[in-house]
Amino acid sequence: MDHDLTTSPARPDARPQYAAAAPRSPLRAELKQLPSYRAGRTPADVKGGRPAVKLSSNELAFPPLPSVLERLAAHAPTINRYPRVRPEALAAALADRHGVDAAQVTIGAGSVSLCTLLAQATLRPGDEAIHPAPSFEIYGPATVMAGGTPVAVPLRNHRLDLDAMLAAVTPRTRLVFLCTPNNPTGPAVAHDDAARLLAALPEHLLLVVDEAYREFVTSAGRADGLELLRDDPRVVVLRTFSKAYGLAGLRIGYAVASAEVADVLRRVIVPFSVTTLAEQAALASLEPQAEAELTERVATVVAERTRVLDELAALGVHTVSSDANFVFLPALGDPLTVARAYEDEGVILRALPPHGVRATIGAPDENDRFLEATERILAHRP
Ligand SMILES: *Cc1c(COP(=O)(O)O)cnc(C)c1O
């Protein structure tokens, strides 16, 4: 026993006496072991001649749309007021678009925050959340923060190993995270495989389908989380405005779930965590003209992805196929050494030791710099 409370709490004047084994810190010990989130390095971190190119955080390289900036300016004078407790207008617009009820949509400050909400909503001490590894780095920490136990299931050939994830399910499992396309490796799960996994999962858990890169998917027959949700209330779909919509700095994403799950998420969400400006920028991005421009940008990124993968193959660099806005290089060498070599060339990638390095597909001139750097690094190899 940690505490030996010898004084009855019925005597408020008496100070409780603790045994010697009392914890010395009010902080939860397991949280001290959590890795701090490592953000992608930025050009300011890198010294050198020309400004460095940032290909480390999977952002959209293009500046915000003028219509989005205008909307932000129009709403800036209102920020002395609280935002709405619930961004109803955006929830309604998204429900409309996805053919679901507005009560099924939960807007959050980025889908990262929705991962932590889902963990808080489902995990009691000893409960487990299964996630692929390497994958999005928030799944494990979100689980620990909520008091649960993360269960990491290694990828197979850079892809999610759904059989192994299913085999990892126990009576204590409450969440299974599917990241499709998988960050950092790139492949998306086949829809039939996801449907088979869902059918085989027991009743007592939620399948979280994280579709942060959905807009960049071009392979046929990839998992469609909303389609899975239509037939099964255990599915939670995560989407974000951070990637294809280019609003990473505003922090806005959403979950589509059963009305029952969404109701609990709304009860545990930090009130006012979605700002007025974030909601308005998202609404402006959903306007038909804005969306057409964004779709064009996504098409540019997808075309550039093909070009980069082709040119890397021509250079003899091993890559993983990608349905996202990044490519993964698993075999160039020790990831930290490789990332340092790119930084010396003014190109910032994300090192994911021991697995490889990830390069975001940027604007065409940025991708040129990445490819030129690759050539130089290969040429200087012993
Ligand atoms: C970038 C990313 C997100 C988005 O996070 P936000 O909090 O919405 O910015 C979610 N999931 C994955 C797998 C990602 O890579």
Short mmCIF file of C-alpha atoms and ligand atoms in Angstrom, two decimals:
data_model
loop_
_atom_site.label_atom_id
_atom_site.label_comp_id
_atom_site.label_asym_id
_atom_site.label_seq_id
_atom_site.Cartn_x
_atom_site.Cartn_y
_atom_site.Cartn_z
CA MET A 1 0.00 0.00 0.00
CA ASP A 2 1.35 3.44 -0.91
CA HIS A 3 -0.54 5.53 1.57
CA ASP A 4 -1.15 4.71 5.18
CA LEU A 5 -3.66 7.31 6.19
CA THR A 6 -3.80 7.06 9.96
CA THR A 7 -5.91 10.14 10.54
CA SER A 8 -9.57 10.05 9.82
CA PRO A 9 -10.57 12.54 7.13
CA ALA A 10 -13.56 13.28 9.38
CA ARG A 11 -11.22 15.46 11.45
CA PRO A 12 -10.39 18.34 9.12
CA ASP A 13 -8.21 20.06 11.72
CA ALA A 14 -5.82 17.13 11.97
CA ARG A 15 -3.08 16.75 9.35
CA PRO A 16 -2.94 13.27 7.89
CA GLN A 17 0.02 11.15 8.90
CA TYR A 18 1.63 9.19 6.09
CA ALA A 19 3.82 6.16 6.39
CA ALA A 20 7.39 6.34 5.14
CA ALA A 21 6.40 4.79 1.81
CA ALA A 22 4.24 7.78 0.86
CA PRO A 23 5.02 9.06 -2.63
CA ARG A 24 7.25 12.11 -2.58
CA SER A 25 5.70 13.65 -5.71
CA PRO A 26 2.10 14.30 -6.66
CA LEU A 27 3.05 13.58 -10.28
CA ARG A 28 2.16 10.23 -11.85
CA ALA A 29 5.46 8.37 -12.15
CA GLU A 30 4.55 6.75 -15.49
CA LEU A 31 4.20 10.16 -17.12
CA LYS A 32 7.85 10.97 -16.38
CA GLN A 33 8.81 8.18 -18.79
CA LEU A 34 6.76 9.59 -21.68
CA PRO A 35 8.78 10.93 -24.57
CA SER A 36 8.08 14.61 -25.16
CA TYR A 37 6.58 15.13 -28.59
CA ARG A 38 9.45 15.74 -30.98
CA ALA A 39 8.40 18.29 -33.54
CA GLY A 40 10.02 18.40 -36.94
CA ARG A 41 13.07 20.65 -37.01
CA THR A 42 12.59 24.01 -38.68
CA PRO A 43 14.81 26.14 -40.93
CA ALA A 44 15.71 28.25 -37.86
CA ASP A 45 17.31 25.13 -36.32
CA VAL A 46 19.61 24.69 -39.29
CA LYS A 47 22.61 26.91 -39.95
CA GLY A 48 23.94 27.25 -43.44
CA GLY A 49 23.95 29.24 -46.65
CA ARG A 50 20.57 29.23 -48.35
CA PRO A 51 17.49 28.92 -46.15
CA ALA A 52 16.78 25.27 -45.40
CA VAL A 53 13.77 23.49 -46.88
CA LYS A 54 11.41 22.02 -44.27
CA LEU A 55 10.21 18.58 -45.32
CA SER A 56 9.88 17.19 -41.81
CA SER A 57 6.25 17.64 -40.70
CA ASN A 58 4.01 16.66 -43.63
CA GLU A 59 2.55 20.13 -43.95
CA LEU A 60 1.18 21.55 -47.18
CA ALA A 61 3.91 23.73 -48.71
CA PHE A 62 1.51 26.30 -50.19
CA PRO A 63 0.45 29.50 -48.39
CA PRO A 64 -3.12 29.83 -47.07
CA LEU A 65 -5.81 30.60 -49.65
CA PRO A 66 -6.71 34.30 -49.93
CA SER A 67 -10.34 33.46 -49.13
CA VAL A 68 -9.26 31.79 -45.88
CA LEU A 69 -7.10 34.77 -44.92
CA GLU A 70 -10.02 37.11 -45.63
CA ARG A 71 -12.30 35.04 -43.42
CA LEU A 72 -9.72 35.09 -40.61
CA ALA A 73 -9.42 38.87 -40.90
CA ALA A 74 -13.20 39.26 -40.85
CA HIS A 75 -13.49 37.31 -37.59
CA ALA A 76 -10.35 38.60 -35.85
CA PRO A 77 -12.26 41.54 -34.27
CA THR A 78 -14.49 39.08 -32.38
CA ILE A 79 -11.79 37.26 -30.46
CA ASN A 80 -12.44 39.16 -27.26
CA ARG A 81 -15.46 36.82 -27.07
CA TYR A 82 -15.31 33.11 -26.34
CA PRO A 83 -15.84 30.79 -29.27
CA ARG A 84 -18.96 28.69 -29.32
CA VAL A 85 -18.80 25.78 -26.91
CA ARG A 86 -19.54 23.55 -29.84
CA PRO A 87 -18.66 24.64 -33.38
CA GLU A 88 -22.16 23.83 -34.65
CA ALA A 89 -21.82 25.45 -38.05
CA LEU A 90 -18.77 23.38 -38.90
CA ALA A 91 -20.23 20.19 -37.45
CA ALA A 92 -23.32 20.73 -39.62
CA ALA A 93 -21.25 21.40 -42.75
CA LEU A 94 -19.16 18.27 -42.20
CA ALA A 95 -22.21 16.14 -41.40
CA ASP A 96 -23.77 17.34 -44.62
CA ARG A 97 -20.70 16.50 -46.63
CA HIS A 98 -20.28 13.03 -45.15
CA GLY A 99 -23.94 12.06 -45.05
CA VAL A 100 -24.02 11.61 -41.27
CA ASP A 101 -25.90 13.25 -38.45
CA ALA A 102 -24.35 16.42 -36.97
CA ALA A 103 -24.54 14.68 -33.57
CA GLN A 104 -21.94 12.19 -34.86
CA VAL A 105 -19.30 14.87 -35.51
CA THR A 106 -16.88 16.05 -32.80
CA ILE A 107 -14.60 18.96 -33.66
CA GLY A 108 -11.30 19.10 -31.80
CA ALA A 109 -8.11 21.13 -31.64
CA GLY A 110 -6.42 18.88 -34.18
CA SER A 111 -6.97 15.15 -34.45
CA VAL A 112 -4.14 14.71 -31.96
CA SER A 113 -6.52 16.04 -29.31
CA LEU A 114 -9.21 13.62 -30.46
CA CYS A 115 -6.79 10.71 -29.93
CA THR A 116 -6.29 11.82 -26.33
CA LEU A 117 -10.06 12.28 -25.88
CA LEU A 118 -10.76 8.79 -27.19
CA ALA A 119 -8.22 7.35 -24.77
CA GLN A 120 -9.76 9.27 -21.86
CA ALA A 121 -13.23 8.17 -22.88
CA THR A 122 -12.42 4.45 -23.00
CA LEU A 123 -9.40 3.47 -20.90
CA ARG A 124 -9.46 2.54 -17.24
CA PRO A 125 -6.22 1.47 -15.48
CA GLY A 126 -5.04 -1.78 -17.03
CA ASP A 127 -7.07 -1.31 -20.22
CA GLU A 128 -5.15 -1.62 -23.45
CA ALA A 129 -4.93 0.29 -26.71
CA ILE A 130 -3.34 -1.43 -29.69
CA HIS A 131 -1.40 0.64 -32.19
CA PRO A 132 0.94 -0.09 -35.09
CA ALA A 133 4.64 0.76 -34.78
CA PRO A 134 6.19 2.74 -36.25
CA SER A 135 3.11 4.87 -36.69
CA PHE A 136 1.80 8.25 -35.59
CA GLU A 137 3.68 8.92 -32.37
CA ILE A 138 0.71 10.15 -30.30
CA TYR A 139 -1.15 6.82 -29.94
CA GLY A 140 1.12 5.36 -27.23
CA PRO A 141 1.47 8.54 -25.14
CA ALA A 142 -2.28 9.31 -25.39
CA THR A 143 -2.92 5.85 -23.97
CA VAL A 144 -0.48 6.28 -21.09
CA MET A 145 -1.81 9.77 -20.30
CA ALA A 146 -5.28 8.32 -19.90
CA GLY A 147 -3.96 5.63 -17.54
CA GLY A 148 -4.08 2.77 -20.06
CA THR A 149 -1.47 0.39 -21.42
CA PRO A 150 -0.25 0.76 -25.01
CA VAL A 151 0.33 -2.39 -27.04
CA ALA A 152 2.61 -1.73 -30.02
CA VAL A 153 2.33 -4.12 -32.97
CA PRO A 154 5.28 -3.96 -35.39
CA LEU A 155 4.64 -3.32 -39.08
CA ARG A 156 5.36 -6.04 -41.58
CA ASN A 157 7.19 -4.89 -44.69
CA HIS A 158 6.36 -1.25 -43.76
CA ARG A 159 2.63 -2.02 -43.72
CA LEU A 160 0.15 -2.48 -40.90
CA ASP A 161 0.05 -6.13 -39.84
CA LEU A 162 -3.70 -6.51 -39.26
CA ASP A 163 -3.44 -10.21 -38.36
CA ALA A 164 -0.91 -9.42 -35.65
CA MET A 165 -3.06 -6.53 -34.42
CA LEU A 166 -6.06 -8.84 -34.17
CA ALA A 167 -3.95 -11.44 -32.37
CA ALA A 168 -2.96 -8.75 -29.83
CA VAL A 169 -6.57 -8.15 -28.77
CA THR A 170 -7.39 -9.21 -25.19
CA PRO A 171 -10.47 -8.76 -22.98
CA ARG A 172 -8.76 -5.52 -21.76
CA THR A 173 -8.48 -3.98 -25.25
CA ARG A 174 -10.64 -0.88 -25.66
CA LEU A 175 -9.04 0.82 -28.66
CA VAL A 176 -7.37 -0.32 -31.86
CA PHE A 177 -5.67 2.47 -33.83
CA LEU A 178 -5.47 2.03 -37.61
CA CYS A 179 -3.40 4.69 -39.33
CA THR A 180 -4.20 4.66 -43.04
CA PRO A 181 -2.16 5.78 -44.91
CA ASN A 182 0.37 4.98 -42.22
CA ASN A 183 2.56 7.80 -41.01
CA PRO A 184 5.59 7.49 -41.40
CA THR A 185 5.75 4.68 -43.95
CA GLY A 186 3.03 5.66 -46.49
CA PRO A 187 0.94 2.63 -47.50
CA ALA A 188 -2.84 2.65 -46.93
CA VAL A 189 -4.80 -0.34 -45.67
CA ALA A 190 -7.01 -2.16 -48.20
CA HIS A 191 -10.70 -1.64 -47.49
CA ASP A 192 -11.47 -5.36 -47.54
CA ASP A 193 -8.69 -6.03 -45.05
CA ALA A 194 -10.00 -3.31 -42.71
CA ALA A 195 -13.54 -4.71 -43.03
CA ARG A 196 -12.31 -8.22 -42.24
CA LEU A 197 -10.43 -6.95 -39.19
CA LEU A 198 -13.51 -5.10 -37.99
CA ALA A 199 -15.71 -8.17 -38.41
CA ALA A 200 -13.24 -10.27 -36.41
CA LEU A 201 -12.91 -7.80 -33.53
CA PRO A 202 -14.91 -8.45 -30.35
CA GLU A 203 -17.77 -6.12 -29.35
CA HIS A 204 -16.04 -4.42 -26.45
CA LEU A 205 -13.72 -2.06 -28.32
CA LEU A 206 -13.49 0.83 -30.78
CA LEU A 207 -11.62 0.76 -34.08
CA VAL A 208 -10.09 4.21 -34.64
CA VAL A 209 -9.41 4.83 -38.33
CA ASP A 210 -6.99 7.76 -38.57
CA GLU A 211 -7.35 9.18 -42.07
CA ALA A 212 -5.15 12.27 -41.73
CA TYR A 213 -3.81 11.76 -45.28
CA ARG A 214 -7.01 10.54 -46.90
CA GLU A 215 -7.09 13.30 -49.56
CA PHE A 216 -3.76 12.10 -51.01
CA VAL A 217 -4.85 8.47 -51.50
CA THR A 218 -4.83 7.38 -55.14
CA SER A 219 -4.52 3.57 -54.90
CA ALA A 220 -7.79 1.78 -55.59
CA GLY A 221 -9.75 0.00 -52.89
CA ARG A 222 -8.16 1.68 -49.87
CA ALA A 223 -9.94 1.73 -46.51
CA ASP A 224 -12.89 4.10 -46.23
CA GLY A 225 -13.55 4.72 -42.56
CA LEU A 226 -16.94 6.37 -43.08
CA GLU A 227 -18.09 3.36 -45.09
CA LEU A 228 -17.00 1.08 -42.23
CA LEU A 229 -18.82 3.32 -39.75
CA ARG A 230 -22.06 3.13 -41.73
CA ASP A 231 -22.35 -0.55 -40.86
CA ASP A 232 -20.67 -0.61 -37.49
CA PRO A 233 -20.94 1.83 -34.54
CA ARG A 234 -17.58 0.63 -33.17
CA VAL A 235 -15.75 2.68 -35.81
CA VAL A 236 -14.36 6.16 -35.15
CA VAL A 237 -12.99 8.09 -38.13
CA LEU A 238 -10.40 10.82 -37.55
CA ARG A 239 -9.89 13.56 -40.13
CA THR A 240 -7.90 16.77 -40.01
CA PHE A 241 -7.58 20.18 -41.65
CA SER A 242 -3.83 20.13 -40.93
CA LYS A 243 -2.61 18.32 -44.03
CA ALA A 244 -4.45 18.65 -47.37
CA TYR A 245 -6.35 21.73 -46.15
CA GLY A 246 -3.16 23.48 -45.09
CA LEU A 247 -4.36 24.68 -41.66
CA ALA A 248 -1.80 22.93 -39.43
CA GLY A 249 -1.10 26.12 -37.49
CA LEU A 250 -4.75 26.64 -36.54
CA ARG A 251 -5.21 23.21 -34.91
CA ILE A 252 -8.51 21.78 -36.11
CA GLY A 253 -9.61 18.24 -36.85
CA TYR A 254 -12.66 16.09 -36.26
CA ALA A 255 -13.98 12.66 -35.39
CA VAL A 256 -16.99 11.00 -36.96
CA ALA A 257 -18.41 8.27 -34.74
CA SER A 258 -21.65 6.76 -33.53
CA ALA A 259 -23.89 9.29 -31.77
CA GLU A 260 -23.22 7.45 -28.50
CA VAL A 261 -19.43 7.73 -28.78
CA ALA A 262 -19.66 11.33 -30.00
CA ASP A 263 -21.85 12.22 -27.03
CA VAL A 264 -19.18 11.03 -24.58
CA LEU A 265 -16.40 12.77 -26.53
CA ARG A 266 -18.30 16.03 -26.23
CA ARG A 267 -18.56 15.54 -22.47
CA VAL A 268 -14.81 15.00 -22.00
CA ILE A 269 -13.54 17.63 -24.45
CA VAL A 270 -11.85 20.72 -22.98
CA PRO A 271 -14.46 23.47 -23.35
CA PHE A 272 -13.62 26.15 -25.93
CA SER A 273 -10.64 24.18 -27.26
CA VAL A 274 -11.63 24.95 -30.87
CA THR A 275 -11.10 28.64 -31.56
CA THR A 276 -13.40 30.92 -33.51
CA LEU A 277 -10.67 31.50 -36.10
CA ALA A 278 -10.01 27.79 -36.58
CA GLU A 279 -13.71 27.07 -37.10
CA GLN A 280 -14.07 29.95 -39.57
CA ALA A 281 -10.95 28.93 -41.53
CA ALA A 282 -12.29 25.39 -41.81
CA LEU A 283 -15.69 26.66 -42.96
CA ALA A 284 -14.04 28.91 -45.55
CA SER A 285 -11.98 25.95 -46.78
CA LEU A 286 -15.15 23.95 -47.41
CA GLU A 287 -16.59 26.63 -49.73
CA PRO A 288 -16.76 25.19 -53.26
CA GLN A 289 -14.25 27.62 -54.81
CA ALA A 290 -11.74 27.12 -51.99
CA GLU A 291 -12.14 23.40 -52.09
CA ALA A 292 -11.54 23.34 -55.84
CA GLU A 293 -8.25 25.20 -55.33
CA LEU A 294 -7.26 22.86 -52.50
CA THR A 295 -8.06 19.83 -54.65
CA GLU A 296 -5.73 21.24 -57.31
CA ARG A 297 -2.96 21.62 -54.75
CA VAL A 298 -3.46 18.04 -53.61
CA ALA A 299 -3.20 16.93 -57.25
CA THR A 300 0.11 18.81 -57.52
CA VAL A 301 1.40 17.04 -54.41
CA VAL A 302 0.29 13.66 -55.77
CA ALA A 303 2.01 14.30 -59.12
CA GLU A 304 5.14 15.40 -57.29
CA ARG A 305 5.02 12.25 -55.16
CA THR A 306 5.14 10.15 -58.32
CA ARG A 307 7.99 12.22 -59.72
CA VAL A 308 10.01 12.01 -56.48
CA LEU A 309 9.48 8.25 -56.14
CA ASP A 310 10.46 7.72 -59.79
CA GLU A 311 13.59 9.83 -59.49
CA LEU A 312 14.62 8.16 -56.23
CA ALA A 313 14.18 4.77 -57.91
CA ALA A 314 16.35 5.98 -60.80
CA LEU A 315 19.02 6.90 -58.24
CA GLY A 316 18.79 3.40 -56.80
CA VAL A 317 17.24 4.57 -53.51
CA HIS A 318 14.88 2.08 -51.88
CA THR A 319 11.49 3.63 -51.04
CA VAL A 320 8.13 2.44 -49.76
CA SER A 321 5.03 3.01 -51.91
CA SER A 322 3.02 5.97 -50.60
CA ASP A 323 -0.60 7.10 -50.62
CA ALA A 324 0.26 10.14 -48.50
CA ASN A 325 2.10 13.44 -48.91
CA PHE A 326 5.43 11.96 -47.85
CA VAL A 327 7.82 9.21 -48.84
CA PHE A 328 9.76 6.86 -46.59
CA LEU A 329 13.38 5.84 -47.12
CA PRO A 330 14.09 2.80 -44.96
CA ALA A 331 17.50 1.74 -46.22
CA LEU A 332 19.70 4.78 -46.77
CA GLY A 333 21.67 4.18 -43.57
CA ASP A 334 21.46 5.09 -39.90
CA PRO A 335 18.45 7.46 -39.84
CA LEU A 336 20.03 10.13 -37.62
CA THR A 337 23.20 10.16 -39.72
CA VAL A 338 21.15 10.34 -42.92
CA ALA A 339 19.00 13.20 -41.61
CA ARG A 340 22.16 15.07 -40.58
CA ALA A 341 23.62 14.62 -44.04
CA TYR A 342 20.45 16.10 -45.55
CA GLU A 343 20.56 19.01 -43.11
CA ASP A 344 24.10 19.72 -44.22
CA GLU A 345 22.55 20.06 -47.68
CA GLY A 346 19.84 22.40 -46.34
CA VAL A 347 17.00 19.87 -46.40
CA ILE A 348 15.21 18.97 -43.17
CA LEU A 349 13.73 15.47 -43.06
CA ARG A 350 12.31 13.49 -40.15
CA ALA A 351 14.56 10.79 -38.76
CA LEU A 352 12.67 7.84 -37.27
CA PRO A 353 15.38 5.69 -35.79
CA PRO A 354 15.86 2.79 -36.22
CA HIS A 355 13.38 2.56 -39.09
CA GLY A 356 14.37 5.16 -41.67
CA VAL A 357 13.81 8.77 -42.71
CA ARG A 358 10.63 10.43 -43.94
CA ALA A 359 10.51 13.22 -46.50
CA THR A 360 7.40 15.35 -46.97
CA ILE A 361 6.44 16.11 -50.57
CA GLY A 362 6.75 19.88 -50.77
CA ALA A 363 6.45 22.40 -53.58
CA PRO A 364 8.22 21.37 -56.81
CA ASP A 365 11.33 23.49 -56.12
CA GLU A 366 11.60 22.04 -52.61
CA ASN A 367 11.39 18.52 -53.98
CA ASP A 368 14.14 19.42 -56.46
CA ARG A 369 16.33 20.43 -53.53
CA PHE A 370 15.56 17.11 -51.82
CA LEU A 371 16.46 15.15 -54.97
CA GLU A 372 19.65 17.18 -55.55
CA ALA A 373 20.66 16.60 -51.95
CA THR A 374 20.04 12.89 -52.38
CA GLU A 375 22.30 12.81 -55.42
CA ARG A 376 25.07 14.63 -53.57
CA ILE A 377 24.79 12.39 -50.53
CA LEU A 378 24.98 9.28 -52.68
CA ALA A 379 27.96 10.67 -54.60
CA HIS A 380 29.91 11.34 -51.42
CA ARG A 381 29.41 7.89 -50.03
CA PRO A 382 32.55 5.91 -49.30
C1 LIG B 1 -0.54 14.84 -38.98
C2 LIG B 1 -1.35 13.72 -38.47
C3 LIG B 1 -2.54 13.96 -37.79
C4 LIG B 1 -3.08 15.35 -37.67
O1 LIG B 1 -2.89 15.88 -36.47
P1 LIG B 1 -3.58 17.28 -36.13
O2 LIG B 1 -3.59 17.24 -34.66
O3 LIG B 1 -4.95 17.26 -36.73
O4 LIG B 1 -2.70 18.32 -36.72
C5 LIG B 1 -3.29 12.90 -37.35
N1 LIG B 1 -2.90 11.64 -37.57
C6 LIG B 1 -1.78 11.37 -38.24
C7 LIG B 1 -1.42 9.98 -38.54
C8 LIG B 1 -0.95 12.40 -38.69
O5 LIG B 1 0.17 12.12 -39.33
#
